[in-house]
Coordinates of C-alpha atoms and ligand atoms in Angstrom, one line a residue:
M1 CA 76.3 235.9 335.7
T2 CA 75.0 235.1 332.3
T3 CA 76.1 236.4 328.9
P4 CA 73.5 238.9 327.7
G5 CA 70.9 237.2 325.5
M6 CA 71.9 233.7 326.5
A7 CA 68.6 233.0 328.2
E8 CA 66.7 233.7 325.0
Q9 CA 68.7 231.2 323.1
L10 CA 68.9 228.4 325.7
D11 CA 66.8 227.0 328.5
L12 CA 69.4 227.7 331.3
A13 CA 67.9 225.4 333.8
Q14 CA 68.2 222.6 331.3
L15 CA 71.7 223.6 330.6
A16 CA 72.6 223.4 334.3
S17 CA 70.9 220.0 334.7
R18 CA 72.5 218.5 331.6
T19 CA 76.0 219.6 332.5
R20 CA 75.9 218.9 336.2
G21 CA 78.4 216.4 337.3
R22 CA 79.8 216.0 333.8
S23 CA 82.4 218.7 334.0
G24 CA 84.8 218.9 331.0
R25 CA 82.5 216.9 328.7
S26 CA 81.1 218.2 325.4
I27 CA 77.3 217.6 325.3
A28 CA 74.9 218.2 322.4
M29 CA 71.8 220.2 323.3
A30 CA 69.0 221.9 321.3
G31 CA 68.3 225.6 321.8
R32 CA 65.0 227.2 322.3
H33 CA 64.4 227.6 318.5
G34 CA 65.8 224.1 317.8
Q35 CA 69.4 225.3 317.0
P36 CA 72.1 222.9 317.7
F37 CA 74.4 223.7 320.6
R38 CA 77.4 222.2 322.2
V39 CA 77.5 222.8 325.9
T40 CA 80.1 222.1 328.6
S41 CA 80.8 223.1 332.2
A42 CA 83.8 223.4 334.4
T43 CA 84.3 224.1 338.1
V44 CA 86.9 226.8 338.8
A45 CA 88.4 228.1 342.1
V46 CA 87.9 231.8 342.6
G47 CA 90.1 234.3 344.6
T48 CA 93.8 234.3 345.5
P49 CA 94.1 232.4 347.6
P50 CA 90.9 230.6 346.5
T51 CA 88.0 231.1 348.8
R52 CA 85.2 229.4 346.9
S53 CA 84.5 227.5 343.7
D54 CA 82.2 228.5 340.9
T55 CA 80.8 226.7 337.9
V56 CA 81.3 228.0 334.4
Q57 CA 78.9 226.8 331.8
I58 CA 79.6 227.5 328.1
A59 CA 77.3 226.9 325.1
I60 CA 78.4 227.3 321.4
D61 CA 75.9 227.5 318.6
V62 CA 77.2 224.8 316.1
A63 CA 74.6 225.3 313.4
Q64 CA 77.2 226.3 310.8
E65 CA 79.4 223.4 311.6
E66 CA 76.5 221.0 311.6
E67 CA 75.5 222.4 308.2
L68 CA 79.0 221.9 306.9
L69 CA 79.1 218.4 308.2
A70 CA 75.8 217.6 306.7
R71 CA 77.1 218.9 303.3
Y72 CA 80.2 216.8 303.7
R73 CA 78.1 213.8 304.5
L74 CA 76.0 214.4 301.4
W75 CA 79.0 214.7 299.2
F76 CA 80.5 211.6 300.8
W77 CA 77.6 209.4 300.2
G78 CA 77.0 210.9 296.7
I79 CA 80.6 210.3 295.7
L80 CA 80.6 206.8 297.2
L81 CA 77.5 205.9 295.4
A82 CA 78.7 207.3 292.1
T83 CA 82.1 205.6 292.3
S84 CA 80.6 202.3 293.3
V85 CA 78.6 202.4 290.1
L86 CA 81.4 204.0 288.0
F87 CA 84.4 202.0 289.1
P88 CA 83.2 198.5 288.1
V89 CA 82.2 199.9 284.7
V90 CA 85.5 201.7 284.2
G91 CA 87.4 198.7 285.6
H92 CA 85.6 196.4 283.2
R93 CA 86.5 198.7 280.2
I94 CA 90.1 198.9 281.2
A95 CA 90.4 195.2 281.6
R96 CA 88.7 194.6 278.3
H97 CA 91.1 197.0 276.6
G98 CA 94.0 195.2 278.2
I99 CA 92.8 191.8 277.1
R100 CA 91.8 192.9 273.6
P101 CA 95.3 192.0 272.1
V102 CA 95.2 188.6 273.7
E103 CA 91.7 188.1 272.2
E104 CA 93.0 189.2 268.8
I105 CA 95.9 186.8 269.0
A106 CA 93.5 184.0 270.0
A107 CA 91.1 184.9 267.2
T108 CA 94.0 184.8 264.7
A109 CA 95.2 181.5 266.0
R110 CA 91.7 180.1 265.6
R111 CA 91.5 181.3 261.9
I112 CA 94.8 179.7 261.0
T113 CA 94.7 176.4 259.0
S114 CA 97.3 174.8 256.9
T115 CA 95.9 176.6 253.8
N116 CA 95.6 179.9 255.5
L117 CA 99.0 180.7 256.9
R118 CA 99.2 184.2 255.5
E119 CA 97.4 185.6 258.6
R120 CA 99.5 188.0 260.8
I121 CA 98.7 190.0 263.9
A122 CA 99.2 193.7 263.5
P123 CA 100.8 194.6 266.9
E124 CA 100.3 198.4 266.6
G125 CA 99.1 199.9 269.8
Y126 CA 99.8 196.8 271.9
P127 CA 101.5 197.1 275.3
S128 CA 105.2 196.1 274.9
E129 CA 104.8 192.6 276.6
L130 CA 102.0 191.7 274.2
A131 CA 103.7 193.3 271.2
L132 CA 106.6 190.9 272.0
L133 CA 104.1 187.9 272.2
A134 CA 102.5 189.0 268.9
G135 CA 105.9 189.4 267.3
T136 CA 106.9 185.9 268.4
F137 CA 103.6 184.5 267.2
N138 CA 104.1 186.2 263.8
E139 CA 107.6 184.7 263.5
M140 CA 106.3 181.3 264.3
L141 CA 103.7 181.7 261.5
E142 CA 106.4 182.8 259.2
R143 CA 108.4 179.7 259.9
L144 CA 105.3 177.5 259.6
E145 CA 104.3 179.1 256.3
E146 CA 107.8 178.5 255.0
S147 CA 107.9 174.9 255.9
F148 CA 104.4 174.3 254.6
E149 CA 105.4 175.9 251.3
R150 CA 108.6 173.8 251.2
I151 CA 106.6 170.6 251.9
S152 CA 104.0 171.4 249.2
R153 CA 106.7 172.2 246.7
F154 CA 108.5 169.0 247.7
T155 CA 105.3 167.0 247.2
A156 CA 104.7 168.6 243.8
D157 CA 108.3 167.7 242.8
I158 CA 107.9 164.1 244.0
A159 CA 104.7 163.7 242.1
H160 CA 106.3 165.1 239.0
D161 CA 109.5 162.9 239.3
L162 CA 107.5 159.8 240.0
R163 CA 105.1 160.4 237.1
T164 CA 107.8 160.6 234.5
P165 CA 109.2 157.0 234.8
V166 CA 105.7 155.6 235.4
N167 CA 104.5 157.3 232.2
N168 CA 107.5 156.0 230.3
I169 CA 106.8 152.4 231.4
R170 CA 103.2 152.7 230.6
G171 CA 103.7 154.4 227.2
E172 CA 106.2 151.7 226.2
A173 CA 104.0 148.9 227.3
E174 CA 101.0 150.4 225.5
V175 CA 103.0 150.8 222.3
A176 CA 104.4 147.3 222.6
L177 CA 101.0 145.8 223.1
A178 CA 99.4 147.7 220.1
R179 CA 100.4 144.9 217.8
A180 CA 102.3 141.6 217.7
R181 CA 106.1 142.0 218.3
T182 CA 109.1 139.9 217.9
G183 CA 110.9 138.5 220.9
D184 CA 113.7 141.0 220.5
E185 CA 111.3 143.9 220.5
Y186 CA 109.7 142.6 223.7
R187 CA 113.1 142.3 225.2
D188 CA 113.9 145.9 224.3
V189 CA 110.7 147.1 226.0
L190 CA 111.3 145.0 229.1
E191 CA 114.9 146.3 229.3
S192 CA 113.8 149.9 229.1
S193 CA 111.0 149.3 231.6
L194 CA 113.5 147.7 233.9
E195 CA 115.7 150.8 233.6
E196 CA 112.8 153.1 234.5
A197 CA 111.8 150.8 237.4
V198 CA 115.3 150.9 238.7
R199 CA 115.2 154.7 238.5
L200 CA 111.9 154.7 240.3
S201 CA 113.0 152.5 243.1
E202 CA 116.2 154.6 243.5
L203 CA 114.1 157.7 243.7
I204 CA 111.7 156.1 246.3
G205 CA 114.8 154.9 248.2
D206 CA 116.2 158.4 248.3
L207 CA 112.9 159.9 249.5
L208 CA 112.6 157.3 252.2
F209 CA 116.1 158.0 253.3
L210 CA 115.4 161.7 253.6
A211 CA 112.2 161.1 255.5
R212 CA 114.0 158.7 257.8
A213 CA 116.9 161.0 258.3
E214 CA 114.5 163.7 259.5
S215 CA 112.8 161.6 262.1
P216 CA 114.2 162.2 265.5
L217 CA 113.7 158.5 266.4
T218 CA 116.1 157.2 263.8
E219 CA 119.1 155.5 265.3
W220 CA 122.4 155.5 263.6
H221 CA 125.3 153.2 264.0
R222 CA 128.5 155.0 264.9
E223 CA 131.9 153.5 264.8
K224 CA 135.5 154.6 264.5
V225 CA 136.2 155.1 260.8
N226 CA 139.5 155.6 259.1
I227 CA 138.8 158.5 256.8
G228 CA 141.6 157.8 254.4
E229 CA 140.3 154.2 253.9
L230 CA 136.8 155.5 253.4
L231 CA 138.0 157.9 250.6
I232 CA 139.9 155.0 248.9
T233 CA 136.8 152.8 249.0
V234 CA 134.9 155.6 247.2
R235 CA 137.7 156.0 244.7
D236 CA 137.8 152.3 243.9
Y237 CA 134.1 152.3 243.4
Y238 CA 134.1 155.2 240.9
E239 CA 137.5 154.6 239.3
A240 CA 136.0 152.7 236.3
S241 CA 133.3 155.3 235.5
A242 CA 135.8 158.1 236.0
A243 CA 138.2 156.4 233.5
D244 CA 135.4 156.0 231.1
A245 CA 134.7 159.7 231.3
G246 CA 138.4 160.5 230.8
I247 CA 138.7 162.0 234.3
S248 CA 141.4 161.2 236.8
L249 CA 140.2 160.5 240.3
V250 CA 142.8 161.1 243.0
V251 CA 142.8 160.7 246.8
N252 CA 144.9 163.3 248.5
D253 CA 145.9 161.4 251.6
G254 CA 147.1 163.6 254.5
A255 CA 150.3 162.8 256.3
E256 CA 148.7 161.3 259.3
P257 CA 145.8 158.8 259.3
L258 CA 142.6 160.5 260.3
S259 CA 139.7 158.8 262.0
A260 CA 136.3 159.9 263.3
E261 CA 133.2 158.4 264.9
L262 CA 130.8 158.1 262.0
D263 CA 128.2 155.9 260.5
R264 CA 130.4 154.4 257.8
S265 CA 127.7 153.5 255.3
L266 CA 126.1 157.0 255.5
M267 CA 129.4 158.8 255.1
L268 CA 130.2 156.5 252.1
R269 CA 126.9 157.5 250.6
A270 CA 127.6 161.2 251.2
V271 CA 131.0 161.2 249.6
S272 CA 129.8 159.0 246.8
N273 CA 127.1 161.5 246.0
L274 CA 129.7 164.2 245.8
V275 CA 132.0 162.2 243.6
S276 CA 129.2 161.2 241.2
N277 CA 128.3 164.8 240.9
A278 CA 131.9 165.8 240.2
I279 CA 132.3 163.1 237.6
V280 CA 129.0 164.1 235.8
H281 CA 130.0 167.8 235.7
T282 CA 133.6 167.5 234.8
P283 CA 134.6 167.3 231.1
P284 CA 137.2 164.7 229.9
G285 CA 140.8 165.5 230.9
G286 CA 139.6 167.0 234.2
T287 CA 140.5 165.9 237.8
V288 CA 138.4 165.0 240.8
T289 CA 140.3 165.2 244.1
L290 CA 139.2 163.6 247.4
G291 CA 141.0 165.0 250.4
A292 CA 140.7 165.0 254.2
S293 CA 142.1 167.2 256.9
N294 CA 141.5 167.9 260.6
E295 CA 141.2 171.2 262.4
D296 CA 140.9 171.1 266.2
A297 CA 138.3 168.5 266.9
A298 CA 136.7 168.7 263.5
I299 CA 137.3 166.5 260.4
Q300 CA 137.0 167.9 256.9
I301 CA 136.4 165.9 253.8
E302 CA 136.8 167.8 250.5
V303 CA 135.7 166.8 247.1
S304 CA 136.8 169.1 244.4
D305 CA 136.7 169.0 240.6
T306 CA 137.9 171.0 237.7
G307 CA 134.5 170.9 236.0
D308 CA 131.8 173.2 234.8
G309 CA 131.2 175.0 238.1
I310 CA 127.8 176.3 239.3
P311 CA 126.5 179.9 238.7
T312 CA 126.7 182.0 241.9
E313 CA 123.0 182.7 242.0
A314 CA 122.3 178.9 242.0
L315 CA 124.8 178.1 244.8
P316 CA 122.5 178.8 247.8
R317 CA 119.9 176.4 246.4
V318 CA 121.9 173.4 245.4
F319 CA 121.3 171.6 248.7
D320 CA 117.5 172.0 248.2
R321 CA 115.6 168.9 247.4
F322 CA 115.0 168.4 243.7
F323 CA 117.0 171.5 242.8
R324 CA 119.0 171.1 239.6
V325 CA 121.0 173.9 238.0
D326 CA 120.0 172.7 234.5
P327 CA 116.9 170.5 234.7
S328 CA 116.9 169.7 231.0
R329 CA 120.4 168.3 231.1
S330 CA 119.8 166.4 234.3
Q331 CA 116.8 164.8 232.7
T332 CA 119.1 163.0 230.3
S333 CA 121.8 162.2 232.9
G334 CA 119.1 160.9 235.3
G335 CA 119.7 163.3 238.2
T336 CA 116.8 164.0 240.4
G337 CA 118.3 166.7 242.5
L338 CA 118.2 164.8 245.8
G339 CA 122.0 163.9 246.0
L340 CA 123.1 167.1 247.8
A341 CA 120.0 167.2 250.0
I342 CA 121.0 163.7 251.2
V343 CA 124.5 164.8 251.7
Q344 CA 123.3 167.6 253.9
S345 CA 121.0 165.5 255.9
I346 CA 123.8 163.0 256.5
L347 CA 126.0 165.8 257.8
T348 CA 123.3 167.1 260.0
L349 CA 122.9 163.7 261.5
H350 CA 126.6 163.8 262.3
G351 CA 126.3 167.2 263.9
G352 CA 128.3 168.7 261.0
S353 CA 127.6 170.8 257.9
A354 CA 128.2 170.8 254.2
E355 CA 129.5 173.8 252.2
I356 CA 129.9 174.4 248.6
A357 CA 132.2 176.8 246.7
S358 CA 132.2 177.0 242.9
Q359 CA 133.5 179.1 240.1
L360 CA 131.8 178.9 236.7
G361 CA 134.0 177.1 234.2
R362 CA 136.8 176.4 236.8
G363 CA 135.4 173.9 239.2
T364 CA 133.5 173.1 242.3
C365 CA 134.6 172.2 245.8
V366 CA 132.3 170.7 248.5
T367 CA 133.6 170.6 252.0
L368 CA 132.0 168.3 254.6
R369 CA 132.8 169.4 258.2
M370 CA 132.0 167.2 261.2
P371 CA 133.1 166.7 264.8
A372 CA 135.7 163.8 265.1
V373 CA 134.0 162.5 268.2
A374 CA 130.3 161.8 268.3
T375 CA 128.5 164.5 270.2
R376 CA 125.1 162.9 270.6
Ligands
LIG401 N1 130.4 169.2 241.2 C1 129.5 169.9 240.6 N2 129.7 170.6 239.5 C2 128.8 171.3 238.9 N3 127.5 171.3 239.2 C3 127.1 170.6 240.3 C4 128.1 169.8 241.0 N4 127.5 169.2 242.0 C5 126.2 169.5 242.0 N5 126.0 170.4 240.9 C6 124.7 171.0 240.5 O1 123.8 170.9 241.6 C7 122.6 170.2 241.3 C8 122.1 169.4 242.4 O2 122.9 168.3 242.7 P1 122.3 167.0 243.3 O3 123.4 166.1 243.5 O4 121.5 167.4 244.5 O5 121.3 166.5 242.2 P2 121.6 165.7 240.9 O6 123.0 165.3 240.8 O7 121.0 166.5 239.8 O8 120.6 164.5 241.1 P3 120.9 163.2 242.0 O9 122.2 163.4 242.7 O10 119.8 163.1 242.9 O11 121.0 162.0 241.1 C9 123.0 169.4 240.1 O12 121.8 169.2 239.3 C10 124.0 170.2 239.4 O13 123.4 171.1 238.5
LIG402 MG1 124.0 164.3 242.4

């Protein structure tokens, strides 16, 4: 039996030969007009109970499926080809876009020199991790710019303060040499030159001290120091000049003796700087008080006066190098504005801090706070 019209589509003899012995397998075969077929055969038992067996041969025209597959294949290769070209390009662009902020940061870093610290990175549109990096970088630049500015201001101040005494010495020498002088006149000139030279060497000494205090390699000598004795040493040293100025200088000794691990000569210098300031800025009849106290493991030394006080707006700057509230007045009294800067760096070396409180016309109080036991 054959399905009607099957013989026109397929060579039945070929169908029989191709499927013989391959029962149950799907085999590709071309039809009479070249159409693709899938053919298969099966042996079945016929009759109940079965009396004989027959062979069933089936062929399906798979032209449509083949066409569909061919189309899929075309799409597949087309898309594969397109993506293999497109993906590297897109990937490259994405990577470049991601790296752009890093390149900008690098370019900014390359542009920066000591004279060009104004540069900042604009982190708009950066991914959050890089915005953080850019922000940190900008903060670093901010700090660098600030320190560079401070250094250049400091250098300018040094130059100015060194020039004045040198010019004075030079001017006096030139005037003295302009014509013949008596021995007394020469002596006067030499005396005033010596005064200027002393001032110069003090200034240079202060600058060297500050530079040394900032160096992390500097070693300081720590020992157990009795604070009360230290204050009395300072008082003894300044007693005469305080008396000359009509100021009483008192040490307010606490009930119990206080001691701390300090560099004795440095702390003497710090307290002396405070007392010399207090004496200069206190009118006759005033009092300068030295006191010490302890609080937990911290020692406090206080130097207070009943003097002129400092205007509130100037207070935050008094610890700056070369800062003077009234430069014209300090010029005559010889102050360079390094005293409190030195106090602060001495306290920093001791792991402590210096604070100042003042009321105009009523007085000033400077508090030095430091750990009683050396921490480093
Ligand atoms: N006890 C004080 N009373 C009033 N003003 C003060 C007092 N201590 C400091 N000042 C002000 O603070 C400024 C800075 O003080 P600092 O000791 O650093 O410098 P200086 O005394 O001018 O100079 P130097 O101490 O280097 O000789 C002083 O010029 C002064 O105007
Ligand atoms: Mg001073």
